[in-house]
mmCIF file of C-alpha atoms in Angstrom:
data_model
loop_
_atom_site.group_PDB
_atom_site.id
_atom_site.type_symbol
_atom_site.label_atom_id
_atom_site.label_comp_id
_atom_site.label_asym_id
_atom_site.label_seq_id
_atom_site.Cartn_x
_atom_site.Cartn_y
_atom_site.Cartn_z
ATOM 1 C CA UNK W 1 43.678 -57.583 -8.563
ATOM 2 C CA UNK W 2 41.456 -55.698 -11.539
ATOM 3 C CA UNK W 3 37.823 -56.314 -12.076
ATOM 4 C CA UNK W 4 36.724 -55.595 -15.585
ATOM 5 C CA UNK W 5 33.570 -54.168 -15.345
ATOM 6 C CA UNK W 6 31.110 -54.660 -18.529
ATOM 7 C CA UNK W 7 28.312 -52.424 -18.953
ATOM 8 C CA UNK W 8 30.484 -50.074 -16.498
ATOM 9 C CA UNK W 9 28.487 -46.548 -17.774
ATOM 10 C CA UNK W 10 25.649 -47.665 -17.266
ATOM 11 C CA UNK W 11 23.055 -46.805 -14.863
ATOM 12 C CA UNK W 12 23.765 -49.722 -12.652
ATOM 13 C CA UNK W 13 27.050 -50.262 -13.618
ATOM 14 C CA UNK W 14 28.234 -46.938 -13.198
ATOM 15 C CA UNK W 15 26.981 -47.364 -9.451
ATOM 16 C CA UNK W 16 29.242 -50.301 -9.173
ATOM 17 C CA UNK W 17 31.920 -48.802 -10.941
ATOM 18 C CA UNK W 18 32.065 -46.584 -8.410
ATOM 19 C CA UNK W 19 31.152 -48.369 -5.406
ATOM 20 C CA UNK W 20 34.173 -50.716 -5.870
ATOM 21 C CA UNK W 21 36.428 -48.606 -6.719
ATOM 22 C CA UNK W 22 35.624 -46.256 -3.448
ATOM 23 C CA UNK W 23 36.085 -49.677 -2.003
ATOM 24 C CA UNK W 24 39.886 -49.378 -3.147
ATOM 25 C CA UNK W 25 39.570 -52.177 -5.604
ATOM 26 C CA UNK W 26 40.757 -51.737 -9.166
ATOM 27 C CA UNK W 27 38.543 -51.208 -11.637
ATOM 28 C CA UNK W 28 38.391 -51.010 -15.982
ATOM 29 C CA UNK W 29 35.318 -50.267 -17.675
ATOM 30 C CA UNK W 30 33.941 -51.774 -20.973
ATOM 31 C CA UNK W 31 31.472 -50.177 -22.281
ATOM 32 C CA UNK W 32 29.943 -49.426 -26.010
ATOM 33 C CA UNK W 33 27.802 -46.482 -24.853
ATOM 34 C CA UNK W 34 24.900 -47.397 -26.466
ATOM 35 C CA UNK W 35 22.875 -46.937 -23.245
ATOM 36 C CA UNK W 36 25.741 -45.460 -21.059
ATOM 37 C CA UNK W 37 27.143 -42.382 -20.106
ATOM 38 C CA UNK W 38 31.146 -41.813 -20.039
ATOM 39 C CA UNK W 39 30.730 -39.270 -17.671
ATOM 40 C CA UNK W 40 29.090 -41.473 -15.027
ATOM 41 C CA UNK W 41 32.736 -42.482 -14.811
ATOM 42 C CA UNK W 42 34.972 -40.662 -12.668
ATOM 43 C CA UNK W 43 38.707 -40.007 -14.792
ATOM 44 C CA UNK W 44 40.699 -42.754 -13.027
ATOM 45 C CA UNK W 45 38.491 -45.290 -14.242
ATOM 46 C CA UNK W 46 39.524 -46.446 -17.328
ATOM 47 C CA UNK W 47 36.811 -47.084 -20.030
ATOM 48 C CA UNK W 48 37.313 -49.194 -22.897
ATOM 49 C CA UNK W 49 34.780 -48.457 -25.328
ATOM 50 C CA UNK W 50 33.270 -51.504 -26.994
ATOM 51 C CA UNK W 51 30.890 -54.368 -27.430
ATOM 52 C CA UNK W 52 31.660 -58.001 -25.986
ATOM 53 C CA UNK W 53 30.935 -59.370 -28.871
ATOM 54 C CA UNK W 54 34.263 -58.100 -30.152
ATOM 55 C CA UNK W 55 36.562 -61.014 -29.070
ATOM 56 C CA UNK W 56 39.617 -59.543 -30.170
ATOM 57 C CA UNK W 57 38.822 -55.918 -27.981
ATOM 58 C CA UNK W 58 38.241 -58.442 -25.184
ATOM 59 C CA UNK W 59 41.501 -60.322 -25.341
ATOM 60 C CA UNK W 60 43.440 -57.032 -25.827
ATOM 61 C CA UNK W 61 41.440 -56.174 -22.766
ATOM 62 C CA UNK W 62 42.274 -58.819 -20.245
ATOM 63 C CA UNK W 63 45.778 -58.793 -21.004
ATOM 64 C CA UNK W 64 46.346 -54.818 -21.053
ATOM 65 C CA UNK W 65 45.128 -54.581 -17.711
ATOM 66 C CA UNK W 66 46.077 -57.764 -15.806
ATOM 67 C CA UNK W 67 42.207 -58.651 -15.152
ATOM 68 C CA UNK W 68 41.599 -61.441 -12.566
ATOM 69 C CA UNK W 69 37.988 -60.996 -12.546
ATOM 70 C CA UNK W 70 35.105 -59.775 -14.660
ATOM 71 C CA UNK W 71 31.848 -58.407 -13.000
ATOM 72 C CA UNK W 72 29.447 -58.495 -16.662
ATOM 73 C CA UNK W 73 26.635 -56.041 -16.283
ATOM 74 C CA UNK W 74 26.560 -55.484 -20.342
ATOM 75 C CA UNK W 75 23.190 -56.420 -22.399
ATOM 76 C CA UNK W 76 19.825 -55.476 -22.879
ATOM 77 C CA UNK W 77 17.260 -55.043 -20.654
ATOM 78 C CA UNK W 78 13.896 -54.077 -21.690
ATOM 79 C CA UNK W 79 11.410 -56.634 -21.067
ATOM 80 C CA UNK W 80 8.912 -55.476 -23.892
ATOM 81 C CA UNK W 81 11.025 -55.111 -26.235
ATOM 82 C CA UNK W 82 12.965 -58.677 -26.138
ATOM 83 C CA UNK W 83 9.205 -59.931 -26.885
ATOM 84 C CA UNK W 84 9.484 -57.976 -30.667
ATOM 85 C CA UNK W 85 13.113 -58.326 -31.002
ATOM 86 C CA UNK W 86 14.112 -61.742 -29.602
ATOM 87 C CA UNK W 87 17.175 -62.337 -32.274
ATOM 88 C CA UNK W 88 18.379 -59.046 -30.644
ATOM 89 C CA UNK W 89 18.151 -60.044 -27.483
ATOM 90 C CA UNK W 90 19.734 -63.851 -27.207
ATOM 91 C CA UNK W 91 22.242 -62.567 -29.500
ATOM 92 C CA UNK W 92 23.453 -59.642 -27.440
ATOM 93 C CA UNK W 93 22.559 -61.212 -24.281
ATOM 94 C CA UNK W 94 23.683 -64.786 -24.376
ATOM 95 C CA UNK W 95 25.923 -64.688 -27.433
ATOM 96 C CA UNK W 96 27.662 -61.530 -26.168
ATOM 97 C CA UNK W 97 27.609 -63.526 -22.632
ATOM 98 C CA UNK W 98 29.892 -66.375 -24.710
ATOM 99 C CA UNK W 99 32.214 -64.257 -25.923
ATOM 100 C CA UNK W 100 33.200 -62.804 -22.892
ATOM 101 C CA UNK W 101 33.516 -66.443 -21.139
ATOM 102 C CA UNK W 102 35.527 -67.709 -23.393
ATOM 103 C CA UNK W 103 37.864 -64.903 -23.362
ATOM 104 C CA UNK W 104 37.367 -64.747 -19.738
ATOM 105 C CA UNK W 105 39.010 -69.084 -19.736
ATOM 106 C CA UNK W 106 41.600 -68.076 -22.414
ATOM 107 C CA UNK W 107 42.976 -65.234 -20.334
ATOM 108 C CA UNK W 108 43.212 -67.836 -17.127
ATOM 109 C CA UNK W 109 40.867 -65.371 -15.416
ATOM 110 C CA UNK W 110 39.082 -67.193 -12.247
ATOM 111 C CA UNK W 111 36.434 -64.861 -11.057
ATOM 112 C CA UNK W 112 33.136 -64.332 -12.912
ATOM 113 C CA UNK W 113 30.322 -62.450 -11.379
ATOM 114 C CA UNK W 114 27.035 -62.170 -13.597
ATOM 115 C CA UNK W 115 24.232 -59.417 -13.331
ATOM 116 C CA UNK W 116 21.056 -61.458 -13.923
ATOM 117 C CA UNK W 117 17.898 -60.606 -12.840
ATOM 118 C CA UNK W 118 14.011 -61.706 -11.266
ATOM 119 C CA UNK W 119 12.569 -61.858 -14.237
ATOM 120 C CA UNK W 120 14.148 -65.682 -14.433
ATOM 121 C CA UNK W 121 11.305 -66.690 -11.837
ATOM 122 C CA UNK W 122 8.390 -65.666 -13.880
ATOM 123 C CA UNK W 123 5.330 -65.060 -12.373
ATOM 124 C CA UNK W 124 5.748 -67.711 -9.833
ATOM 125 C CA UNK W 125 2.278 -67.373 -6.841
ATOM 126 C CA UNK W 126 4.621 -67.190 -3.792
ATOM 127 C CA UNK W 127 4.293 -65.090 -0.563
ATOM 128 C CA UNK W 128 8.276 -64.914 -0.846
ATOM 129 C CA UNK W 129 11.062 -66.119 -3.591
ATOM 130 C CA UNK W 130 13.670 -67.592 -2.436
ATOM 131 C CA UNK W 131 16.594 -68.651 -4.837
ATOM 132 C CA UNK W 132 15.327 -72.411 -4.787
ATOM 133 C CA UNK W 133 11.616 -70.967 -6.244
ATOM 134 C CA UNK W 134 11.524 -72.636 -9.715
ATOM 135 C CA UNK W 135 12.684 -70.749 -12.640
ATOM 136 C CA UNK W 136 9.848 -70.079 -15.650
ATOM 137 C CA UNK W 137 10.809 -66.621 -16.812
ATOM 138 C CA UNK W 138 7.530 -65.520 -19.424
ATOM 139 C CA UNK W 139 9.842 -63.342 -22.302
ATOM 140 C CA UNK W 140 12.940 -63.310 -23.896
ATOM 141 C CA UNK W 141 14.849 -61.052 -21.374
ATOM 142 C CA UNK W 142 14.242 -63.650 -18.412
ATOM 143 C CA UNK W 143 15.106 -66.515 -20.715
ATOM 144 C CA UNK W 144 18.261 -64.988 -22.184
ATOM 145 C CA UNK W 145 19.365 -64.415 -18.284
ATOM 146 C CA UNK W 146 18.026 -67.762 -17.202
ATOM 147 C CA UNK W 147 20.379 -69.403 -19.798
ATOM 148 C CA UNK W 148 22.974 -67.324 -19.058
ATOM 149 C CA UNK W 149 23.297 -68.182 -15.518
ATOM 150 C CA UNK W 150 23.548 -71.888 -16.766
ATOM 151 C CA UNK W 151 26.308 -70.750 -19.058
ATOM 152 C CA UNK W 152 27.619 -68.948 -16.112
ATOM 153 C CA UNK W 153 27.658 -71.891 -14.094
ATOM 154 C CA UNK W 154 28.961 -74.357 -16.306
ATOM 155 C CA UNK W 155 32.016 -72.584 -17.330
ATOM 156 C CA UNK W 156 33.064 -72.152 -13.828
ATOM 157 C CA UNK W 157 32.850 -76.175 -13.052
ATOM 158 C CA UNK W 158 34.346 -77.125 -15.985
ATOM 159 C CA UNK W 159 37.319 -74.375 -15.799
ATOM 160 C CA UNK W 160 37.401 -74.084 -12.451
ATOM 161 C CA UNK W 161 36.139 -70.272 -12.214
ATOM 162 C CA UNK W 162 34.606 -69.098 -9.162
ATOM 163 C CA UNK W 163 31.103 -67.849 -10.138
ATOM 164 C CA UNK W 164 28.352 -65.495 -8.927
ATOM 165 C CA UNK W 165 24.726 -65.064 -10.229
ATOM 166 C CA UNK W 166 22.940 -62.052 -8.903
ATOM 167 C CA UNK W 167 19.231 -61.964 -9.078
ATOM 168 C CA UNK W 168 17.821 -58.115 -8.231
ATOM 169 C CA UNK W 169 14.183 -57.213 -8.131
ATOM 170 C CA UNK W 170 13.472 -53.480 -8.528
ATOM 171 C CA UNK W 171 15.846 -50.563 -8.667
ATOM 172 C CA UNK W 172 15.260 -47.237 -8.373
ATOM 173 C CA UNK W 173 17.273 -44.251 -6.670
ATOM 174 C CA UNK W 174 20.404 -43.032 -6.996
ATOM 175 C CA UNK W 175 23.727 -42.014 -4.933
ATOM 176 C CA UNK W 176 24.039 -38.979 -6.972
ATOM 177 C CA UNK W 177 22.423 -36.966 -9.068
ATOM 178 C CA UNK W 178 23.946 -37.295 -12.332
ATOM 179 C CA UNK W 179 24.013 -40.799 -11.904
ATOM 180 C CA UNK W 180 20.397 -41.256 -12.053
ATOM 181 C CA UNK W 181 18.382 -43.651 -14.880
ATOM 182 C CA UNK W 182 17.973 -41.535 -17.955
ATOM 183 C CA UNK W 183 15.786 -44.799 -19.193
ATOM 184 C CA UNK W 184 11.663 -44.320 -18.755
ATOM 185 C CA UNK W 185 11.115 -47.743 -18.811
ATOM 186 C CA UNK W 186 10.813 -48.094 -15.270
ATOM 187 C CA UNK W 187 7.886 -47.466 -12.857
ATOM 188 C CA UNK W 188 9.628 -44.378 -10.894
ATOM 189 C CA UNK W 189 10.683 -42.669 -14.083
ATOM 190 C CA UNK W 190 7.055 -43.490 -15.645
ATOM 191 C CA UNK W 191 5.425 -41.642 -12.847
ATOM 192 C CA UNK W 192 8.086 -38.432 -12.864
ATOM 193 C CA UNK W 193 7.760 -38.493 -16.635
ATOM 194 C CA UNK W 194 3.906 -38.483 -16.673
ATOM 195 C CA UNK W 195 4.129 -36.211 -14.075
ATOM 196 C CA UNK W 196 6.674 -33.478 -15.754
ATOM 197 C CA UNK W 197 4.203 -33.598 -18.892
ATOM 198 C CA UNK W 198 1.133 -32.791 -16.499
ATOM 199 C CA UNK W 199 -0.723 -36.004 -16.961
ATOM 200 C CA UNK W 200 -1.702 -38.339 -14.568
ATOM 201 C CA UNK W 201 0.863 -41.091 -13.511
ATOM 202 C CA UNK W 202 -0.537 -44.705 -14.900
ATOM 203 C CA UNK W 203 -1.619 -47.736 -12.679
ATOM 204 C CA UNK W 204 -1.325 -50.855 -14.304
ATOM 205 C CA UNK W 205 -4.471 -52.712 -13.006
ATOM 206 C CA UNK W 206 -6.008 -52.033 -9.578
ATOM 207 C CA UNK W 207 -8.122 -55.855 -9.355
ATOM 208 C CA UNK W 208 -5.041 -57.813 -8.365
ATOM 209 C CA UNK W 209 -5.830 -60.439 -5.494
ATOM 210 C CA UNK W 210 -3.516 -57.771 -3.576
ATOM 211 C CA UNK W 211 -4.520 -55.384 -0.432
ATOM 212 C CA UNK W 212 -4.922 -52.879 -2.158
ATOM 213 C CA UNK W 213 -5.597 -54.269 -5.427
ATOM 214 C CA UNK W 214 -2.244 -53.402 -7.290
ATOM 215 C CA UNK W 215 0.465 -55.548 -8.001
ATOM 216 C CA UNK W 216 3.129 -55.900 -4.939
ATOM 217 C CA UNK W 217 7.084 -55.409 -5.807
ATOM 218 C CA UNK W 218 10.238 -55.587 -4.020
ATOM 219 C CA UNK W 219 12.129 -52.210 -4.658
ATOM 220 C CA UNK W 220 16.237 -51.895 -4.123
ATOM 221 C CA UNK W 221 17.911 -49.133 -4.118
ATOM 222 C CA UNK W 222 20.661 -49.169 -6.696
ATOM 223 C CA UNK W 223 23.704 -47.992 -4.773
ATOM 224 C CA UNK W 224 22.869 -50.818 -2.020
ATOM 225 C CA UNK W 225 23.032 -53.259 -5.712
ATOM 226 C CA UNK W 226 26.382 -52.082 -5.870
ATOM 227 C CA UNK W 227 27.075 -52.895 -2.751
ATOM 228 C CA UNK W 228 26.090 -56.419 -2.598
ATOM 229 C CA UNK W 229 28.328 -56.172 -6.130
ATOM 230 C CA UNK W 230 31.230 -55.261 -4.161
ATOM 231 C CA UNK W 231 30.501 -57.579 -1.408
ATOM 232 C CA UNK W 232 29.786 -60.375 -4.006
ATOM 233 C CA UNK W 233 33.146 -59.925 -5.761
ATOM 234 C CA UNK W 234 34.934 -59.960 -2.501
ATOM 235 C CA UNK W 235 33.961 -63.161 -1.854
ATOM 236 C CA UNK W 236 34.867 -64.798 -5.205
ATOM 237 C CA UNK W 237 37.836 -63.396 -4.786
ATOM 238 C CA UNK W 238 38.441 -65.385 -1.563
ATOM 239 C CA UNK W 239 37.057 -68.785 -2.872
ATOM 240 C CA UNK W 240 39.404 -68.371 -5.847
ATOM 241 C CA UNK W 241 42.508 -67.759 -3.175
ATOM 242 C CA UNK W 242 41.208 -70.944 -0.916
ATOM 243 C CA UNK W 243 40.989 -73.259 -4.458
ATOM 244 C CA UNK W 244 37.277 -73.064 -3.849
ATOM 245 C CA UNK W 245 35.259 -72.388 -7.386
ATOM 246 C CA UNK W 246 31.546 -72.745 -6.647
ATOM 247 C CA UNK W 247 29.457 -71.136 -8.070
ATOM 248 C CA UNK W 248 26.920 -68.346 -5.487
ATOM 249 C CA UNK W 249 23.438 -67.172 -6.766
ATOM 250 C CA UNK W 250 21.332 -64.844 -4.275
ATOM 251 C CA UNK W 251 18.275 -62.240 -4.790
ATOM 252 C CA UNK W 252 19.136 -58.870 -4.065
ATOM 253 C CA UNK W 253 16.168 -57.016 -2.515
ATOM 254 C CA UNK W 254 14.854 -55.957 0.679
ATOM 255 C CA UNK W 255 12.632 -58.475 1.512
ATOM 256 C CA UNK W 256 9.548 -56.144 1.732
ATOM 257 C CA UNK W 257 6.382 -55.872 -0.627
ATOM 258 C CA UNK W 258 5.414 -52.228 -1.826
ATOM 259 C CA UNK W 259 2.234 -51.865 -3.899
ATOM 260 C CA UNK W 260 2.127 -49.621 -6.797
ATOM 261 C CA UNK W 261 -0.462 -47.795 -5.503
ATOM 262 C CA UNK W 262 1.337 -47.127 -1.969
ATOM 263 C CA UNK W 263 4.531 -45.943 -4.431
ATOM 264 C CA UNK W 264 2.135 -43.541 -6.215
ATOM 265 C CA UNK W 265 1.175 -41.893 -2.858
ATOM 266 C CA UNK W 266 4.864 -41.543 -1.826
ATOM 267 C CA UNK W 267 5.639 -39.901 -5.136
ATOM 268 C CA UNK W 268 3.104 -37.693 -4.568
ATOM 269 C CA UNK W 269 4.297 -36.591 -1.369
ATOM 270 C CA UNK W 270 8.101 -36.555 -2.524
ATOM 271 C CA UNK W 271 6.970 -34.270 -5.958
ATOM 272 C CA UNK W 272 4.257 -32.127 -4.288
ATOM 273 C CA UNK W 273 1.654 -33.472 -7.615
ATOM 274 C CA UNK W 274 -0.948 -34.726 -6.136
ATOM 275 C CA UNK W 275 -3.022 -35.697 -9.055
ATOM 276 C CA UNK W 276 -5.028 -38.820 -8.248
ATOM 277 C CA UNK W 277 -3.211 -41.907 -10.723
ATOM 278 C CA UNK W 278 -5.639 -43.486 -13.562
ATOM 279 C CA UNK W 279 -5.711 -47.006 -13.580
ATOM 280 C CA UNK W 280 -5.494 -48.416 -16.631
ATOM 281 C CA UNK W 281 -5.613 -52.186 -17.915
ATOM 282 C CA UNK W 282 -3.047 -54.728 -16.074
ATOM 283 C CA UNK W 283 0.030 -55.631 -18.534
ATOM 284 C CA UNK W 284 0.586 -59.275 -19.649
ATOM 285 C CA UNK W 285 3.000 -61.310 -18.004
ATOM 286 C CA UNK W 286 2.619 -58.579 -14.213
ATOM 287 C CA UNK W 287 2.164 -60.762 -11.562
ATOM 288 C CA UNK W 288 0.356 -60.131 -8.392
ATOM 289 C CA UNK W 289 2.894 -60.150 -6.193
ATOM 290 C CA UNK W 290 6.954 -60.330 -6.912
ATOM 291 C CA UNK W 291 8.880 -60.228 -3.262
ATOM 292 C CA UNK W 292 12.388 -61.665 -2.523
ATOM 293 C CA UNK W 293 13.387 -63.497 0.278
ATOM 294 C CA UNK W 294 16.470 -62.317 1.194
ATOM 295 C CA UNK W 295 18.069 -64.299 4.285
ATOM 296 C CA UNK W 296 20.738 -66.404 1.700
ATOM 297 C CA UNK W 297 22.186 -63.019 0.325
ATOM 298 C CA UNK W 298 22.650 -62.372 4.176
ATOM 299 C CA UNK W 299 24.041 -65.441 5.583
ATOM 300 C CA UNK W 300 26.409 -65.965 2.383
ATOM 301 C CA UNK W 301 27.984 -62.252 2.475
ATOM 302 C CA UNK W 302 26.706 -60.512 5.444
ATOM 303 C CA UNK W 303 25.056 -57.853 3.175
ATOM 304 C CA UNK W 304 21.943 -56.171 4.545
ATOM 305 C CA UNK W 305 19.828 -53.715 2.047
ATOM 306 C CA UNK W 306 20.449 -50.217 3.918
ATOM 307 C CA UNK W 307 18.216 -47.754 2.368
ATOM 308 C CA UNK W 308 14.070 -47.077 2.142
ATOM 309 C CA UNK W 309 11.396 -45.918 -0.423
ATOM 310 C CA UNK W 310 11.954 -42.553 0.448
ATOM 311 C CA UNK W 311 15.387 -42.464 0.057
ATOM 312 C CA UNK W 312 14.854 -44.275 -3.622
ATOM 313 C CA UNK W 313 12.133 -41.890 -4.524
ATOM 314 C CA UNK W 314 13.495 -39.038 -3.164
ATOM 315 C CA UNK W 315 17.049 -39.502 -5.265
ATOM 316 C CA UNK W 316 15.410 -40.770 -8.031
ATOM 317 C CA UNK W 317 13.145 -37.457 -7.792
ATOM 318 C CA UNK W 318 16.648 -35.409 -7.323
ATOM 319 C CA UNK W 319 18.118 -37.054 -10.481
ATOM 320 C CA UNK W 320 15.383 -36.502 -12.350
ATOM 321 C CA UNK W 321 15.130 -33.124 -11.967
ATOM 322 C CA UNK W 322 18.764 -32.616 -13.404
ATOM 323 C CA UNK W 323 17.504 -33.777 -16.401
ATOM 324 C CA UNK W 324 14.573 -31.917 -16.653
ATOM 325 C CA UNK W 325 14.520 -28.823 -15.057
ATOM 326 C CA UNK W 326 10.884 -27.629 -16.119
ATOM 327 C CA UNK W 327 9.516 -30.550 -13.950
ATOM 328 C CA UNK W 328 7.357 -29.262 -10.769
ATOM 329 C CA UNK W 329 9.267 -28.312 -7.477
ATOM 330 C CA UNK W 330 7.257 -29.993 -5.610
#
């Protein structure tokens, strides 16, 4: 068995990458390095570099390397920016997402697990989201991974693919160091980056019908993503052995609200900068309160979120500092 992996060199995908092939599974990257890093990759993964757009790279692909199953991670991500460039964004997300599937059917390939993302739910005024919350993403992003998951879906009834649909909330941290998120788009790497400049870090509204008045988030740290990844493909790969090609969708996250403002104090104490945050005026489209419920992920694969805030801060802090070695030692 081979998973292609799109999107492999990235910051998440990299961390799956690697977390499945520890795992002893076999693993190809595809990857066209716009936002990723070949050396995330260890040298026995192989990386393909490319765009799945490029139908012909993908067949080649497939076939080279005997894939049985794809895990797509590939596309854009920034939530701001899909709002100025939507053409961008449906046509790398969903048309890229097209593509691949039907390269995925012509190559007789039966697994398909799909990296999609909260920001499907919107803004929805729930103590807890569950997977059954209706779906009214707000911007492009969400709707491009909204629709995808439909695409997702559909392909795998109609040519009998076993599917997955992953839904994560926040992600920070990482298992190493020079795996870290280069990216400041973010609200971890926003604070270290305000913080290596010697400016404040930013809170984004503080009158939020919250405790503490800032907006409420479920944070996940990535190499426990890549573990419900692993865990994820695992079990398509079973349903496709037992002639079973459902399709599984599940939040990733640890079930627990963090405020903003409780994040700022524990990057404080994990950088040793203790200058007091600004607040400054809330962003369109934040809502209150954004918290997963997490018992389907559980009862479907047995996966259990294993690591804290401090652990995510802490790494993130570690990774950060790789990159940008004039940043306070805290």
């Amino acid at each position: 068995m081979t998973w292609l992996i799109t999107g492999g060199a990235g910051y998440i995908g990299a961390h799956v990458a690697r977390s499945m092939a520890d795992a002893g599974e076999r693993v190809v990257v595809l990857d066209d390095l716009s936002s990723g890093f070949a050396e995330r990759l260890p040298a026995e993964i192989p990386l393909v570099e490319g765009s799945v757009l490029d139908r012909e790279l993908l067949d080649r692909t497939l076939a080279a390397h005997r894939v049985t199953g794809v895990v797509h991670l590939a596309g854009k991500k920034r939530v701001g920016e899909s709002v100025e460039r939507p053409l961008a964004y449906y046509r790398e997300n969903l048309h890229g997402l097209t593509v691949l599937l039907e390269a995925v059917v012509a190559a007789g390939v039966r697994r398909f697990l799909f990296s999609s993302s909260a920001a499907v739910y919107g803004v929805p005024d729930v103590e807890l989201i569950t997977e059954t919350t209706p779906a009214a993403p707000i911007n492009p992003y969400g709707e491009t991974k909204l629709a995808s998951e439909w695409l997702v879906r559909a392909t795998g009834q109609a040519h009998s693919v076993a599917t997955g649909c992953l839904r994560y909330f926040n992600v920070a941290g990482a298992a190493l160091p020079e795996l870290s998120d280069t990216g400041v788009f973010n609200i971890v790497p926003m604070f270290f980056d305000r913080i290596t400049r010697g400016e404040a870090p930013t809170i984004f509204g503080a009158d939020y019908p919250t405790p503490d008045g800032t907006c409420v988030r479920d944070y996940i740290h990535v190499a426990d993503i890549a573990e419900a990844h692993l865990a994820a493909a695992r079990r398509l790969a079973e349903r496709d052995l037992s002639g079973e090609y459902g399709d599984l969708t599940v939040n990733i996250g640890r079930g627990e609200g963090v405020s903003v403002r409780e994040l700022a104090d524990l990057v404080a104490d994990v950088t040793g900068d203790r200058t007091p945050p600004v607040v400054g005026a809330r962003r369109p489209g934040d809502a209150a309160r954004a918290v997963a419920a997490v018992g389907l992920i559980t009862e479907e694969l047995g996966w259990t979120a294993r690591r804290g805030m401090r652990e995510m801060v802490e790494s993130a802090w570690e990774g950060w500092r790789l990159r940008h070695p004039v940043a306070p030692v805290g």
